[in-house]
PDB file of N, CA and C in Angstrom:
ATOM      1  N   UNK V 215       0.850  -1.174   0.000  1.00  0.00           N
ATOM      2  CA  UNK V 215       0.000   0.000   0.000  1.00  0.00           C
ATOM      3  C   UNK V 215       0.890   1.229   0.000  1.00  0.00           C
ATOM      4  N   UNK V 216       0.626   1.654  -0.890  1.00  0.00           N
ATOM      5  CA  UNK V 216       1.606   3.189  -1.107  1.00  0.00           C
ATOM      6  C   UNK V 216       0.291   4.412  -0.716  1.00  0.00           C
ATOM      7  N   UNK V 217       0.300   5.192   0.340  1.00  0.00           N
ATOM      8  CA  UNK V 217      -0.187   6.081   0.539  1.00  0.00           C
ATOM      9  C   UNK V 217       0.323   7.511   0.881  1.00  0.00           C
ATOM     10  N   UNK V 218      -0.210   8.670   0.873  1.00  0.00           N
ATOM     11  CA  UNK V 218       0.407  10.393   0.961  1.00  0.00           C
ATOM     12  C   UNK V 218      -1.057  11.092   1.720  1.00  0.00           C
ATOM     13  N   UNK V 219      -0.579  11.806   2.332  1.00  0.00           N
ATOM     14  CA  UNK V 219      -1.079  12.874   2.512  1.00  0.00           C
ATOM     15  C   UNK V 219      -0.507  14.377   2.573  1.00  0.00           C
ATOM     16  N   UNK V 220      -1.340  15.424   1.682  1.00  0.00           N
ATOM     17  CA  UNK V 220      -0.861  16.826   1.094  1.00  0.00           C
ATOM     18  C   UNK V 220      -1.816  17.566   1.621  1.00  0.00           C
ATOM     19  N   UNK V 221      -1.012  18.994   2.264  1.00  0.00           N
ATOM     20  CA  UNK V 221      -1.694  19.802   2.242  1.00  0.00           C
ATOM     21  C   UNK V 221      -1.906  21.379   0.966  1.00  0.00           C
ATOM     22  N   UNK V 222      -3.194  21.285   0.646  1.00  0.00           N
ATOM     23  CA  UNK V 222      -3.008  22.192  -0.761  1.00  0.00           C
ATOM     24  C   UNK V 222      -3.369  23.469  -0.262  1.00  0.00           C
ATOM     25  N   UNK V 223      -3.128  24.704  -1.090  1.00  0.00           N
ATOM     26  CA  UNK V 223      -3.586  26.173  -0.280  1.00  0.00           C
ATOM     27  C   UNK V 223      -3.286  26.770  -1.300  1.00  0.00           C
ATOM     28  N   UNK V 224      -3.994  28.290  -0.946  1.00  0.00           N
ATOM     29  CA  UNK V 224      -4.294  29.389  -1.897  1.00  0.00           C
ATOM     30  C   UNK V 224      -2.685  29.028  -3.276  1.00  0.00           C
ATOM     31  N   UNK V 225      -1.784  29.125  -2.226  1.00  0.00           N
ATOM     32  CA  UNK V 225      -0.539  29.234  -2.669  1.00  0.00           C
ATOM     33  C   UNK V 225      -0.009  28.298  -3.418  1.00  0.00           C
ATOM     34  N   UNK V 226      -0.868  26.933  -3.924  1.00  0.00           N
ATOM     35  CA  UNK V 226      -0.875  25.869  -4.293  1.00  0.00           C
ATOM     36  C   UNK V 226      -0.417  24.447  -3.342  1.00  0.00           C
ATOM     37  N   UNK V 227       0.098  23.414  -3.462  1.00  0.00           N
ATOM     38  CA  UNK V 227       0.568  22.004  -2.964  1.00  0.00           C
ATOM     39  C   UNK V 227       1.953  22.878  -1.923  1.00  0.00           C
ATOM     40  N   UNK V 228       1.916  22.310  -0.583  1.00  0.00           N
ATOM     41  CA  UNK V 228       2.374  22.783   0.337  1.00  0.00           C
ATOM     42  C   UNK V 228       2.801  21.435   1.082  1.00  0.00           C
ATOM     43  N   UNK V 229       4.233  21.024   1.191  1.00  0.00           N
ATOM     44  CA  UNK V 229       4.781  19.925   1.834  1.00  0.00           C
ATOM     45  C   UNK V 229       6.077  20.349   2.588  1.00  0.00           C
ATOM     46  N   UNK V 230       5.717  20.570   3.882  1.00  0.00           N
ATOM     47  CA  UNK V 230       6.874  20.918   4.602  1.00  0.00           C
ATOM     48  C   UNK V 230       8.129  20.659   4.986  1.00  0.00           C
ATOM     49  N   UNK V 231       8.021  19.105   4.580  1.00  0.00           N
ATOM     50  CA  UNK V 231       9.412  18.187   4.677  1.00  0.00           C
ATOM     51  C   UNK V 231       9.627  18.461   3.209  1.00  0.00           C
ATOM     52  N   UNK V 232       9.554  19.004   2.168  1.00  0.00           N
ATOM     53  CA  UNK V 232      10.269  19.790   1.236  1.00  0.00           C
ATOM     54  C   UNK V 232      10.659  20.840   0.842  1.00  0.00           C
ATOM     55  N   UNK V 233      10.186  21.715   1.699  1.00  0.00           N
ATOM     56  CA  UNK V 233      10.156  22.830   1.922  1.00  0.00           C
ATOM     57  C   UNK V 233      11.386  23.824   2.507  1.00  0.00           C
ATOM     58  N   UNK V 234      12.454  24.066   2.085  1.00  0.00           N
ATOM     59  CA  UNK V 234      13.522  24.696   2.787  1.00  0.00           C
ATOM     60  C   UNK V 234      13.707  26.040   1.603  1.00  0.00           C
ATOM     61  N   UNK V 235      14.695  26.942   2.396  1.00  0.00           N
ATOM     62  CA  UNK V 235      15.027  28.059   1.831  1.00  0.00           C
ATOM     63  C   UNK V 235      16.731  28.391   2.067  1.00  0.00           C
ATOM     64  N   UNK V 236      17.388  27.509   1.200  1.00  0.00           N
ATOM     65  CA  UNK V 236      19.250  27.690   1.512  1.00  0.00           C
ATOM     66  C   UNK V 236      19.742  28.385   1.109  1.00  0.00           C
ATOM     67  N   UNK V 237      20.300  29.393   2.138  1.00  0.00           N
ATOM     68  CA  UNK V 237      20.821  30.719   1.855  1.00  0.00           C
ATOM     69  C   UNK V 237      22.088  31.049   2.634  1.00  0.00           C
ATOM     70  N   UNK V 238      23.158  31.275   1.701  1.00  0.00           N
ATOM     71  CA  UNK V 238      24.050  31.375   2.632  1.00  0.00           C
ATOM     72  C   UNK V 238      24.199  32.684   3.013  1.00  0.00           C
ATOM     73  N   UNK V 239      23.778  33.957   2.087  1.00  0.00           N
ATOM     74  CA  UNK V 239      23.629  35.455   2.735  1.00  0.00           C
ATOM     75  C   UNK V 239      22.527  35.492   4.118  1.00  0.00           C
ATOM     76  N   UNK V 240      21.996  34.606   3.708  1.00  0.00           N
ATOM     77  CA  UNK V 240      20.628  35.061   4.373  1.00  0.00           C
ATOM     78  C   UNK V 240      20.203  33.660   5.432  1.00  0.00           C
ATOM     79  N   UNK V 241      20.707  32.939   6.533  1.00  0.00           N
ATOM     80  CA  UNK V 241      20.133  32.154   7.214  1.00  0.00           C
ATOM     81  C   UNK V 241      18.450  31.805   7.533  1.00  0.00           C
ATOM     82  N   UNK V 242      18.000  32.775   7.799  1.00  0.00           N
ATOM     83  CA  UNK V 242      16.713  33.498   8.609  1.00  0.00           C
ATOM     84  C   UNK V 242      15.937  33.357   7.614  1.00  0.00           C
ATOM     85  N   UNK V 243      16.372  33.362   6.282  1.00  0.00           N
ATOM     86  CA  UNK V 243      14.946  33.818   4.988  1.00  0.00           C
ATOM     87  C   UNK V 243      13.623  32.981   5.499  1.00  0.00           C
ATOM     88  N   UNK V 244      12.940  33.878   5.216  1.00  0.00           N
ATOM     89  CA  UNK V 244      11.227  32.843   5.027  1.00  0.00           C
ATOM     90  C   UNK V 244      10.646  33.554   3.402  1.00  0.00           C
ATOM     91  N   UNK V 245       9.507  33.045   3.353  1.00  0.00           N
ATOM     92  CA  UNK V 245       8.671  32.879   2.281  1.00  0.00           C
ATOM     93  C   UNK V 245       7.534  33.921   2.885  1.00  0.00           C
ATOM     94  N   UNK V 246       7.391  34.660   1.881  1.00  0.00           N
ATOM     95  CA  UNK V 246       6.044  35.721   2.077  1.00  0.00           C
ATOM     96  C   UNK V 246       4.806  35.368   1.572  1.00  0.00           C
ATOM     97  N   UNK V 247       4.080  35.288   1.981  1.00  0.00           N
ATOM     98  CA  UNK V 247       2.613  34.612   1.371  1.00  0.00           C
ATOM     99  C   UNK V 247       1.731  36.089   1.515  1.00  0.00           C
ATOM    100  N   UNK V 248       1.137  36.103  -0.128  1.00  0.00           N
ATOM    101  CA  UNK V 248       0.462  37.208  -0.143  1.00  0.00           C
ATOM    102  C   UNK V 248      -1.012  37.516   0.262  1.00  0.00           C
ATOM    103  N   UNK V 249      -1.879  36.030   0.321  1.00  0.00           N
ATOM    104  CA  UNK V 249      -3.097  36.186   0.283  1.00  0.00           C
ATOM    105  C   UNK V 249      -3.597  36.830   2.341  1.00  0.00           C
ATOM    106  N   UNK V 250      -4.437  37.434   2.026  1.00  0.00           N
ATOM    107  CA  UNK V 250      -4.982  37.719   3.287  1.00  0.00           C
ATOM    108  C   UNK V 250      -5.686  36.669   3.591  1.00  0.00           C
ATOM    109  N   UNK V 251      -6.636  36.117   3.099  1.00  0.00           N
ATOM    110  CA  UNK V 251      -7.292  35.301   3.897  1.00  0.00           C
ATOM    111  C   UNK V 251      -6.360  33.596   3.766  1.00  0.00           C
ATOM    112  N   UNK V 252      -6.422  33.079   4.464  1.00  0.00           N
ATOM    113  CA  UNK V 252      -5.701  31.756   3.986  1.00  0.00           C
ATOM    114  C   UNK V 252      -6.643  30.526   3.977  1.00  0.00           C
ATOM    115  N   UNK V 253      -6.446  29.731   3.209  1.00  0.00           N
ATOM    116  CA  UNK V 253      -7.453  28.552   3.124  1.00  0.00           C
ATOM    117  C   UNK V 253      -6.479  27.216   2.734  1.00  0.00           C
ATOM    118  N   UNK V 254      -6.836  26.107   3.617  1.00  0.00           N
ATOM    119  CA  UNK V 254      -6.017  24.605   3.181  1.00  0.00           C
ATOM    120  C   UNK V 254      -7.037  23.535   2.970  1.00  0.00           C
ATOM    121  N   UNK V 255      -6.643  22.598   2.213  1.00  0.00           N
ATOM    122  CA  UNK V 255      -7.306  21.579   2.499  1.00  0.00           C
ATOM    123  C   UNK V 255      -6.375  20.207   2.361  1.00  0.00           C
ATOM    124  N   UNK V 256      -6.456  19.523   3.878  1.00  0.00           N
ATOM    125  CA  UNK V 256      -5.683  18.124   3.493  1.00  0.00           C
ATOM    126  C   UNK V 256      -6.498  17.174   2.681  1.00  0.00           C
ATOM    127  N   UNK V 257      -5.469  16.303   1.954  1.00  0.00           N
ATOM    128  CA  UNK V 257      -5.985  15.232   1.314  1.00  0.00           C
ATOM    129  C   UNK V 257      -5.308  13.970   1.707  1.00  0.00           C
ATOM    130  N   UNK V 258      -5.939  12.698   1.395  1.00  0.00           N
ATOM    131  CA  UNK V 258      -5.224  11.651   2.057  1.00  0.00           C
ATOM    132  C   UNK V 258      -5.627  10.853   0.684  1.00  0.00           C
ATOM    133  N   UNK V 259      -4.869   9.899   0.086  1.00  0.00           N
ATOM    134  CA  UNK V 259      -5.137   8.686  -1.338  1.00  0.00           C
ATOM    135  C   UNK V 259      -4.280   8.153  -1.243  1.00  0.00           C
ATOM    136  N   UNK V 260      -4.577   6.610  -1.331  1.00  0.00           N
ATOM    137  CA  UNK V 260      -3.430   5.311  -1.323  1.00  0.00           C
ATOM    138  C   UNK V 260      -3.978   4.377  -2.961  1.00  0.00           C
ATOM    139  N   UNK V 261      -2.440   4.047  -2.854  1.00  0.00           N
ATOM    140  CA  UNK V 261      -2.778   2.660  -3.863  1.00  0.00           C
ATOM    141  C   UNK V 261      -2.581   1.086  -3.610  1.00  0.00           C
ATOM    142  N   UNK V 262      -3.125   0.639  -3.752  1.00  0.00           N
ATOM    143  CA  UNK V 262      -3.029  -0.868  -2.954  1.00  0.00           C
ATOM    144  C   UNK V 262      -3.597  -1.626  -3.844  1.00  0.00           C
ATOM    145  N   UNK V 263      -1.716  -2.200  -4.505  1.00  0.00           N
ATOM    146  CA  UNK V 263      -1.823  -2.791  -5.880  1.00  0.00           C
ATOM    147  C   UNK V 263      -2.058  -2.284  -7.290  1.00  0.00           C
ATOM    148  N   UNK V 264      -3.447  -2.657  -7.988  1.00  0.00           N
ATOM    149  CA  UNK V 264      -4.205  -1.733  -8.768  1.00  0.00           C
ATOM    150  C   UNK V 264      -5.277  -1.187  -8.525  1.00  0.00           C
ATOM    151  N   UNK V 265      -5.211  -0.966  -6.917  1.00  0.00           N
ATOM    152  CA  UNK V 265      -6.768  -0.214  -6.505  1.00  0.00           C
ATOM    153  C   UNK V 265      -6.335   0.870  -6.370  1.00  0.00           C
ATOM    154  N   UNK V 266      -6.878   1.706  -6.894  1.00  0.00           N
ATOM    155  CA  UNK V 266      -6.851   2.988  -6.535  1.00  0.00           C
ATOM    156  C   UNK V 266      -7.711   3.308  -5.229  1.00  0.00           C
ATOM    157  N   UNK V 267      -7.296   3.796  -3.830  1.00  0.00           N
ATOM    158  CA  UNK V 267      -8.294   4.428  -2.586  1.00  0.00           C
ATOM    159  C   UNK V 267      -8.602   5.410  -2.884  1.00  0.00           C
ATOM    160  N   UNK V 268      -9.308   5.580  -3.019  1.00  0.00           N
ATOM    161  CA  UNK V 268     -10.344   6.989  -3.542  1.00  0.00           C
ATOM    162  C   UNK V 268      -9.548   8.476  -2.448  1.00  0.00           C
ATOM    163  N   UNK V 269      -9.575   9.407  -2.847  1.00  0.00           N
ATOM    164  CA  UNK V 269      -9.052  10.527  -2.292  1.00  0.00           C
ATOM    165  C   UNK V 269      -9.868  10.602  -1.199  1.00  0.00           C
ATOM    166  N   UNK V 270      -9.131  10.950   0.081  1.00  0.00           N
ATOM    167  CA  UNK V 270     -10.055  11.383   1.673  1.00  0.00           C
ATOM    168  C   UNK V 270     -10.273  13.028   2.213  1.00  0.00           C
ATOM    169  N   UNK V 271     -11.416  13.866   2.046  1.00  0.00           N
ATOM    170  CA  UNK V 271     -10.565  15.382   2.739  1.00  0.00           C
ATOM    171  C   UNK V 271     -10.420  14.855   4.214  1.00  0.00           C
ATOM    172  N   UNK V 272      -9.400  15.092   4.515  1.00  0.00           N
ATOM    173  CA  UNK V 272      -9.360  15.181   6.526  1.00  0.00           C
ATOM    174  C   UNK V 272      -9.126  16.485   6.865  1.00  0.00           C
ATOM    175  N   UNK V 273      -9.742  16.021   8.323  1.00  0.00           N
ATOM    176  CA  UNK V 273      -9.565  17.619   8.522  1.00  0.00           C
ATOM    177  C   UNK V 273      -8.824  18.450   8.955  1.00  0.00           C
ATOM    178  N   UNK V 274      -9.487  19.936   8.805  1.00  0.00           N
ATOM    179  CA  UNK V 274      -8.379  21.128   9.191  1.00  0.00           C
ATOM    180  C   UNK V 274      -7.280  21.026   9.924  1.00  0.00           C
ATOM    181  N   UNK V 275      -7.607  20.585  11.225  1.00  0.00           N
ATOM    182  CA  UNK V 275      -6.473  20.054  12.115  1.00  0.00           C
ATOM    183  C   UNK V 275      -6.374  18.625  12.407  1.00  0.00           C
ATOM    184  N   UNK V 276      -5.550  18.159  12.352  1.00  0.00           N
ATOM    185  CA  UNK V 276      -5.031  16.834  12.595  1.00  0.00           C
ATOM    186  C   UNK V 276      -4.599  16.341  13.572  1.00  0.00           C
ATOM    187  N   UNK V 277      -5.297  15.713  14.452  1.00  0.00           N
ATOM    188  CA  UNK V 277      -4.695  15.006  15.955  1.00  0.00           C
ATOM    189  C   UNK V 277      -5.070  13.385  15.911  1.00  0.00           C
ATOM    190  N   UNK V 278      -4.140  13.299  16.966  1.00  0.00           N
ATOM    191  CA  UNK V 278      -3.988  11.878  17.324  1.00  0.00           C
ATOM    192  C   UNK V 278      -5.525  11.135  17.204  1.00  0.00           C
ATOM    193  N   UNK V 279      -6.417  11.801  17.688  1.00  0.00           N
ATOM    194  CA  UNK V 279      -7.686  11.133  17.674  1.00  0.00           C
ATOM    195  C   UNK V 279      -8.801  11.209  16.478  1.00  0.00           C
ATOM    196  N   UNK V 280      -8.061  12.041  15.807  1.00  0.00           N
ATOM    197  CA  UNK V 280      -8.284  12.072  14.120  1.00  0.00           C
ATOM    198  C   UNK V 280      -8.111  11.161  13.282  1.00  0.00           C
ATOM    199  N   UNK V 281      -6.683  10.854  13.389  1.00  0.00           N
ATOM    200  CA  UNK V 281      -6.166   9.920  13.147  1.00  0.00           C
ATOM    201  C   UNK V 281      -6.648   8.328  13.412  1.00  0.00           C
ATOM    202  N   UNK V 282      -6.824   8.588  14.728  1.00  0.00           N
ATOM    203  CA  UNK V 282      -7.318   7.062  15.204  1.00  0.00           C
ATOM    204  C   UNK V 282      -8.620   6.863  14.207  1.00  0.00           C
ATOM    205  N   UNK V 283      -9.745   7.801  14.556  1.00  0.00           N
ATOM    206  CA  UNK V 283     -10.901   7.825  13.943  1.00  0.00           C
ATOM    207  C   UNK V 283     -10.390   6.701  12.310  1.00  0.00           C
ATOM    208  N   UNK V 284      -9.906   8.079  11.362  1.00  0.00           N
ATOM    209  CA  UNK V 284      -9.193   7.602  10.144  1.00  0.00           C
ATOM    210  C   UNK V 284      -9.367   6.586  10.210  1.00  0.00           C
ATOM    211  N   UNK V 285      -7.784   5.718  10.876  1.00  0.00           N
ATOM    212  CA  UNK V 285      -7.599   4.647  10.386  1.00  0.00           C
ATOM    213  C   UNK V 285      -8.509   3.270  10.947  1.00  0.00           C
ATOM    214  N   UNK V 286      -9.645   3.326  11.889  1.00  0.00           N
ATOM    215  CA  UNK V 286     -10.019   2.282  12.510  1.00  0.00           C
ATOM    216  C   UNK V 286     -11.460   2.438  11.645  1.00  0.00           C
ATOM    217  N   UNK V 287     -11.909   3.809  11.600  1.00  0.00           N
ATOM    218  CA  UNK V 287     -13.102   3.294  10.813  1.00  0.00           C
ATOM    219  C   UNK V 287     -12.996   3.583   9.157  1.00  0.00           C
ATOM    220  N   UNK V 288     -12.584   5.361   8.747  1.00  0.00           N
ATOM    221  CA  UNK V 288     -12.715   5.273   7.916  1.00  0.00           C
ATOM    222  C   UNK V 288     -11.802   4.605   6.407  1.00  0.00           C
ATOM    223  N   UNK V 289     -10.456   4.374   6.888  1.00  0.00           N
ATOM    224  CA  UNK V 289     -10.024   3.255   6.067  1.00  0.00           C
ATOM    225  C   UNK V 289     -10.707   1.914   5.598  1.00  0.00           C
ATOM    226  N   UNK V 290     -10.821   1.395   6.858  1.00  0.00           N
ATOM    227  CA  UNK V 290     -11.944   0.501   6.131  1.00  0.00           C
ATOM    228  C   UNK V 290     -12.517   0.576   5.206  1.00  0.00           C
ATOM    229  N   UNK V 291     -13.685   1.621   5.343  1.00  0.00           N
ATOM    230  CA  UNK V 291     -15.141   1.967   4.246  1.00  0.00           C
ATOM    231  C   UNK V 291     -14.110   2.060   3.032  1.00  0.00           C
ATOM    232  N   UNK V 292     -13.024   3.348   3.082  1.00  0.00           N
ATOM    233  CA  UNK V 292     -12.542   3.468   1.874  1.00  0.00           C
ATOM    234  C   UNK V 292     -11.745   2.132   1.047  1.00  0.00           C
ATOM    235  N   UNK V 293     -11.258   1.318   1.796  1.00  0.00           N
ATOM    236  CA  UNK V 293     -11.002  -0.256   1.329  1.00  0.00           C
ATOM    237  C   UNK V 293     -11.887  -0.501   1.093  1.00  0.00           C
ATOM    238  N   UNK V 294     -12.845  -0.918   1.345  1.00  0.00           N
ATOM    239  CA  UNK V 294     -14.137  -1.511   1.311  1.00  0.00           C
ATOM    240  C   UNK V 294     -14.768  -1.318  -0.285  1.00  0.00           C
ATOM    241  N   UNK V 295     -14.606   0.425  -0.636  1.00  0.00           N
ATOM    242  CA  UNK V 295     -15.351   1.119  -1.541  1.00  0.00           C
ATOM    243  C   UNK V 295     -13.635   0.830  -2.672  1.00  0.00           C
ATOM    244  N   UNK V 296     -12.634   0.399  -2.631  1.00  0.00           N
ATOM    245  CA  UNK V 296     -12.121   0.205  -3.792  1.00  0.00           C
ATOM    246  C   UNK V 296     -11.757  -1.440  -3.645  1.00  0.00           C
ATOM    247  N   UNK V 297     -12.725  -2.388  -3.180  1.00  0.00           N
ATOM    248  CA  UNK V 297     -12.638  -3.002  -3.315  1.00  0.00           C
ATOM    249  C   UNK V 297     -11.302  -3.818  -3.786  1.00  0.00           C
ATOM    250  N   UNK V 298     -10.882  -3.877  -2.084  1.00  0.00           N
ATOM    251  CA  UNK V 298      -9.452  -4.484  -1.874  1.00  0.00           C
ATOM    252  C   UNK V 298      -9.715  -6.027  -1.135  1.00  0.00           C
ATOM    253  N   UNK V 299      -9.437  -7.134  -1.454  1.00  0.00           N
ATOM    254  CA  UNK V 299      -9.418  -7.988  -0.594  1.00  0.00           C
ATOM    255  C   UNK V 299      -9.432  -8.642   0.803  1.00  0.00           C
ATOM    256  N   UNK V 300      -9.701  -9.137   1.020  1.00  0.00           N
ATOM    257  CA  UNK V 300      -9.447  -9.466   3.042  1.00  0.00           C
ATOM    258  C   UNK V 300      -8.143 -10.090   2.293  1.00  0.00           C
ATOM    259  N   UNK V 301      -7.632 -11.053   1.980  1.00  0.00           N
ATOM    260  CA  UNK V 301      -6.317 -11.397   1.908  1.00  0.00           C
ATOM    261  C   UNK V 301      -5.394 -10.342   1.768  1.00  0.00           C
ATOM    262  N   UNK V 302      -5.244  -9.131   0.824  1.00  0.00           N
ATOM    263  CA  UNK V 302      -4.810  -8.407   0.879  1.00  0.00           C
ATOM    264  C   UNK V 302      -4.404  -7.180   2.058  1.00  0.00           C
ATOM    265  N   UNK V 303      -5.785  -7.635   2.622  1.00  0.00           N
ATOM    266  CA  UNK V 303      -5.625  -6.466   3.745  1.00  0.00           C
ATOM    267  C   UNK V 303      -5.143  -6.910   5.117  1.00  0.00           C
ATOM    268  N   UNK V 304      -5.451  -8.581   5.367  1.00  0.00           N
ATOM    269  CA  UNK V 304      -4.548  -9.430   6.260  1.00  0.00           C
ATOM    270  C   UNK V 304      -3.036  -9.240   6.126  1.00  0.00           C
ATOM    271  N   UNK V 305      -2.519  -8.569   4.666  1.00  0.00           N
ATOM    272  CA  UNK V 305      -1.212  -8.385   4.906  1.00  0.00           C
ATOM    273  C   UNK V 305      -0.723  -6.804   5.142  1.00  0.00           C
ATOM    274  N   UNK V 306      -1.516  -6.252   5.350  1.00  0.00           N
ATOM    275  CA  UNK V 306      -1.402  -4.603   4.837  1.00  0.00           C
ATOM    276  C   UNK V 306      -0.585  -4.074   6.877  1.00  0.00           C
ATOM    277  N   UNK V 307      -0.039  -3.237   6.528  1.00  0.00           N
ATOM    278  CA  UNK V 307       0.122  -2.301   7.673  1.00  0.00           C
ATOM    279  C   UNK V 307       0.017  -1.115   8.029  1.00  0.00           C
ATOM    280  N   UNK V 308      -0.847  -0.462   9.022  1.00  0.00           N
ATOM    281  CA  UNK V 308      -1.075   0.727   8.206  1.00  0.00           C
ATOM    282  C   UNK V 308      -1.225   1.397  10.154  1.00  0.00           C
TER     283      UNK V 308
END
């Protein structure tokens, strides 16, 4: 199962573990974002095999009990709905 989750915004696809600014004049630099209002939306989609898991929005903020939620119920349904195997999913780790 190959899965991602992205957060997208005004400013377009936003991934923070790629995200750096190397400067050797400038240590400190940041990034200026112009919009006043700001808007995100996470997404969550796996592939498992040739199933495509249908894209998930999660939400705004993300906590541990979000998470739990996620993966105990709504993974399932979304397995369920791309019709992935119980054998398959007896081997899955997630």
């Amino acid at each position: 199962m190959v899965t991602h989750e992205s957060t997208f915004t005004r400013e377009g696809m936003f991934n923070s573990h790629n995200f750096y600014v190397w400067s050797e004049e400038n240590p400190h630099a940041t990034r200026t974002r112009a919009a006043q209002e700001r808007f995100s939306v996470n997404v969550w989609a796996g592939i498992v095999g040739d199933h495509l898991v249908l894209p998930y929005l999660l939400p705004e903020h993300l906590t541990g009990a979000n998470n739990l939620i996620f993966l105990q119920q709504v993974l399932l349904q979304l397995l369920d709905d791309a019709h992935v195997s119980a054998a398959i999913r007896s081997s899955m780790w997630f």
